C-alpha cells in the first residue's frame, strides 16, 4: 500500500516531537518525491545557533544534497506548522510542487494566516497549498510545548 498525506504528516509529527525533546519549538518537515522521502528536518535554531534552521529549511537543504540539485520540482513538503515568510519564500524558490501543512500559525503564517506568499502574482513559481492536515495533533504539540514553558 502506498503512503498517504496522513502517513507523511505523521512522520513530520514524529520529527516535531524530536525537536521538542531538544527544547526546540516542535515543528517537523518531510520532503517527498513520489513516495520516496528525500529530505527530513525539524526546528533547531537554538541547537544550531542559526535563525534559519527551521524544519522546512532543514528538509529542503537535506533534499538538495541528496538529489544534488537545488530545484526540488515534483516534490511535496509536509510540515506540521504553516510556514513563515522565510520558509514560504524558500519553498517557492526551490520549486516545490505541493505544500501540505498541519496547524495554522495565526501569528506568523505565510500561507494565509497573516499573508499568503504563495498567491503573490509576482512569484515565479506556484505551489499547490493544502493546510489543516492533522491540525489538532500538530497544534496540540505546540500548545503543550509552550504551556510547559510558562510554568
mmCIF file of C-alpha atoms in Angstrom:
data_model
loop_
_atom_site.group_PDB
_atom_site.id
_atom_site.type_symbol
_atom_site.label_atom_id
_atom_site.label_comp_id
_atom_site.label_asym_id
_atom_site.label_seq_id
_atom_site.Cartn_x
_atom_site.Cartn_y
_atom_site.Cartn_z
ATOM 1 C CA UNK A 1 0.000 0.000 0.000
ATOM 2 C CA UNK A 2 1.337 3.429 -0.935
ATOM 3 C CA UNK A 3 1.856 6.032 1.797
ATOM 4 C CA UNK A 4 -0.692 8.850 2.051
ATOM 5 C CA UNK A 5 -0.594 12.501 3.086
ATOM 6 C CA UNK A 6 -1.572 11.360 6.583
ATOM 7 C CA UNK A 7 1.352 8.917 6.741
ATOM 8 C CA UNK A 8 3.870 11.589 5.769
ATOM 9 C CA UNK A 9 2.313 14.095 8.176
ATOM 10 C CA UNK A 10 2.618 11.542 10.971
ATOM 11 C CA UNK A 11 6.323 11.261 10.127
ATOM 12 C CA UNK A 12 6.573 15.064 10.337
ATOM 13 C CA UNK A 13 4.847 14.950 13.739
ATOM 14 C CA UNK A 14 7.435 12.413 14.906
ATOM 15 C CA UNK A 15 10.190 14.815 13.842
ATOM 16 C CA UNK A 16 8.434 17.671 15.659
ATOM 17 C CA UNK A 17 8.475 15.562 18.809
ATOM 18 C CA UNK A 18 12.247 15.154 18.373
ATOM 19 C CA UNK A 19 12.593 18.936 18.240
ATOM 20 C CA UNK A 20 10.527 19.293 21.399
ATOM 21 C CA UNK A 21 12.730 16.790 23.272
ATOM 22 C CA UNK A 22 15.706 19.030 22.458
ATOM 23 C CA UNK A 23 13.941 22.156 23.743
ATOM 24 C CA UNK A 24 13.158 23.447 20.257
ATOM 25 C CA UNK A 25 9.739 24.605 19.059
ATOM 26 C CA UNK A 26 8.113 21.355 17.857
ATOM 27 C CA UNK A 27 7.921 21.659 14.093
ATOM 28 C CA UNK A 28 8.823 18.820 11.726
ATOM 29 C CA UNK A 29 9.069 18.597 7.949
ATOM 30 C CA UNK A 30 9.252 15.776 5.406
ATOM 31 C CA UNK A 31 10.007 16.325 1.709
ATOM 32 C CA UNK A 32 8.818 13.591 -0.638
ATOM 33 C CA UNK A 33 9.312 12.893 -4.348
ATOM 34 C CA UNK A 34 6.804 10.284 -5.482
ATOM 35 C CA UNK A 35 6.738 8.002 -2.454
ATOM 36 C CA UNK A 36 10.415 8.439 -1.539
ATOM 37 C CA UNK A 37 11.397 10.650 1.376
ATOM 38 C CA UNK A 38 14.274 12.803 0.132
ATOM 39 C CA UNK A 39 14.579 15.282 2.988
ATOM 40 C CA UNK A 40 13.786 15.458 6.687
ATOM 41 C CA UNK A 41 14.028 18.322 9.125
ATOM 42 C CA UNK A 42 12.919 19.655 12.448
ATOM 43 C CA UNK A 43 13.340 23.019 14.124
ATOM 44 C CA UNK A 44 16.806 23.531 15.590
ATOM 45 C CA UNK A 45 17.714 27.247 15.533
ATOM 46 C CA UNK A 46 18.706 27.118 19.222
ATOM 47 C CA UNK A 47 20.841 23.983 18.855
ATOM 48 C CA UNK A 48 22.430 25.124 15.582
ATOM 49 C CA UNK A 49 22.782 28.790 16.634
ATOM 50 C CA UNK A 50 21.108 29.562 13.308
ATOM 51 C CA UNK A 51 17.936 31.656 12.914
ATOM 52 C CA UNK A 52 17.264 29.980 9.546
ATOM 53 C CA UNK A 53 17.303 26.426 10.956
ATOM 54 C CA UNK A 54 13.547 25.950 10.631
ATOM 55 C CA UNK A 55 12.193 22.479 9.867
ATOM 56 C CA UNK A 56 11.324 23.380 6.278
ATOM 57 C CA UNK A 57 14.757 24.829 5.527
ATOM 58 C CA UNK A 58 16.469 21.796 7.044
ATOM 59 C CA UNK A 59 14.343 19.440 4.895
ATOM 60 C CA UNK A 60 14.956 21.488 1.723
ATOM 61 C CA UNK A 61 18.717 21.543 2.354
ATOM 62 C CA UNK A 62 18.833 17.801 3.054
ATOM 63 C CA UNK A 63 16.882 17.060 -0.129
ATOM 64 C CA UNK A 64 19.089 19.313 -2.244
ATOM 65 C CA UNK A 65 22.174 17.496 -1.014
ATOM 66 C CA UNK A 66 20.524 14.111 -1.507
ATOM 67 C CA UNK A 67 19.442 14.697 -5.126
ATOM 68 C CA UNK A 68 22.330 17.076 -5.881
ATOM 69 C CA UNK A 69 20.068 19.840 -7.151
ATOM 70 C CA UNK A 70 18.565 22.941 -5.578
ATOM 71 C CA UNK A 71 15.435 22.660 -7.684
ATOM 72 C CA UNK A 72 13.057 20.336 -5.935
ATOM 73 C CA UNK A 73 10.313 20.144 -8.537
ATOM 74 C CA UNK A 74 7.761 17.312 -8.419
ATOM 75 C CA UNK A 75 8.044 17.201 -4.621
ATOM 76 C CA UNK A 76 5.602 17.570 -1.752
ATOM 77 C CA UNK A 77 6.619 19.161 1.538
ATOM 78 C CA UNK A 78 4.764 18.078 4.672
ATOM 79 C CA UNK A 79 5.197 20.370 7.658
ATOM 80 C CA UNK A 80 3.416 20.405 10.999
ATOM 81 C CA UNK A 81 3.012 24.199 11.108
ATOM 82 C CA UNK A 82 2.083 26.747 8.464
ATOM 83 C CA UNK A 83 5.372 28.114 7.085
ATOM 84 C CA UNK A 84 6.683 31.567 7.965
ATOM 85 C CA UNK A 85 7.554 34.114 5.271
ATOM 86 C CA UNK A 86 11.191 32.965 5.102
ATOM 87 C CA UNK A 87 10.238 29.315 4.670
ATOM 88 C CA UNK A 88 7.392 30.058 2.244
ATOM 89 C CA UNK A 89 9.791 32.000 0.027
ATOM 90 C CA UNK A 90 12.349 29.188 0.158
ATOM 91 C CA UNK A 91 9.645 26.690 -0.802
ATOM 92 C CA UNK A 92 8.758 28.797 -3.856
ATOM 93 C CA UNK A 93 12.386 29.262 -4.883
ATOM 94 C CA UNK A 94 13.063 25.535 -4.513
ATOM 95 C CA UNK A 95 10.171 24.897 -6.944
ATOM 96 C CA UNK A 96 8.338 22.575 -4.541
ATOM 97 C CA UNK A 97 5.152 21.450 -6.281
ATOM 98 C CA UNK A 98 2.926 20.910 -3.277
ATOM 99 C CA UNK A 99 2.821 22.001 0.366
ATOM 100 C CA UNK A 100 0.749 20.155 2.965
ATOM 101 C CA UNK A 101 0.762 21.591 6.474
ATOM 102 C CA UNK A 102 -0.926 20.852 9.788
ATOM 103 C CA UNK A 103 -1.607 23.689 12.209
ATOM 104 C CA UNK A 104 -2.275 27.260 11.145
ATOM 105 C CA UNK A 105 0.102 29.899 12.540
ATOM 106 C CA UNK A 106 -2.060 32.923 13.336
ATOM 107 C CA UNK A 107 0.965 34.974 14.446
ATOM 108 C CA UNK A 108 3.435 34.228 11.669
ATOM 109 C CA UNK A 109 1.916 32.058 8.946
ATOM 110 C CA UNK A 110 2.619 32.942 5.332
ATOM 111 C CA UNK A 111 0.156 30.555 3.651
ATOM 112 C CA UNK A 112 -2.958 32.533 4.527
ATOM 113 C CA UNK A 113 -2.855 33.438 8.211
ATOM 114 C CA UNK A 114 -1.058 36.798 8.157
ATOM 115 C CA UNK A 115 -0.153 36.845 4.474
ATOM 116 C CA UNK A 116 -0.009 34.410 1.577
ATOM 117 C CA UNK A 117 3.335 34.293 -0.190
ATOM 118 C CA UNK A 118 2.029 31.507 -2.406
ATOM 119 C CA UNK A 119 -0.604 33.684 -4.079
ATOM 120 C CA UNK A 120 1.608 36.693 -4.816
ATOM 121 C CA UNK A 121 1.307 37.221 -8.569
ATOM 122 C CA UNK A 122 4.940 38.308 -8.840
ATOM 123 C CA UNK A 123 6.309 34.996 -7.604
ATOM 124 C CA UNK A 124 7.999 32.958 -10.331
ATOM 125 C CA UNK A 125 6.534 29.613 -9.249
ATOM 126 C CA UNK A 126 3.143 28.478 -7.968
ATOM 127 C CA UNK A 127 2.838 25.957 -5.152
ATOM 128 C CA UNK A 128 -0.328 23.939 -4.522
ATOM 129 C CA UNK A 129 -1.049 24.534 -0.821
ATOM 130 C CA UNK A 130 -3.280 22.488 1.464
ATOM 131 C CA UNK A 131 -3.499 23.284 5.185
ATOM 132 C CA UNK A 132 -5.143 21.693 8.193
ATOM 133 C CA UNK A 133 -3.953 18.086 7.823
ATOM 134 C CA UNK A 134 -3.899 16.565 11.323
ATOM 135 C CA UNK A 135 -4.173 20.152 12.571
ATOM 136 C CA UNK A 136 -5.401 19.154 16.038
ATOM 137 C CA UNK A 137 -2.447 16.825 16.625
ATOM 138 C CA UNK A 138 0.051 19.346 15.293
ATOM 139 C CA UNK A 139 -1.492 22.171 17.301
ATOM 140 C CA UNK A 140 -1.512 20.096 20.485
ATOM 141 C CA UNK A 141 2.256 19.578 20.238
ATOM 142 C CA UNK A 142 2.765 23.324 20.044
ATOM 143 C CA UNK A 143 0.306 24.263 22.785
ATOM 144 C CA UNK A 144 1.767 21.656 25.176
ATOM 145 C CA UNK A 145 5.298 22.850 24.420
ATOM 146 C CA UNK A 146 4.514 26.496 25.130
ATOM 147 C CA UNK A 147 2.342 25.690 28.169
ATOM 148 C CA UNK A 148 5.269 23.788 29.703
ATOM 149 C CA UNK A 149 7.468 26.857 29.236
ATOM 150 C CA UNK A 150 5.034 29.101 31.143
ATOM 151 C CA UNK A 151 5.079 27.059 34.366
#
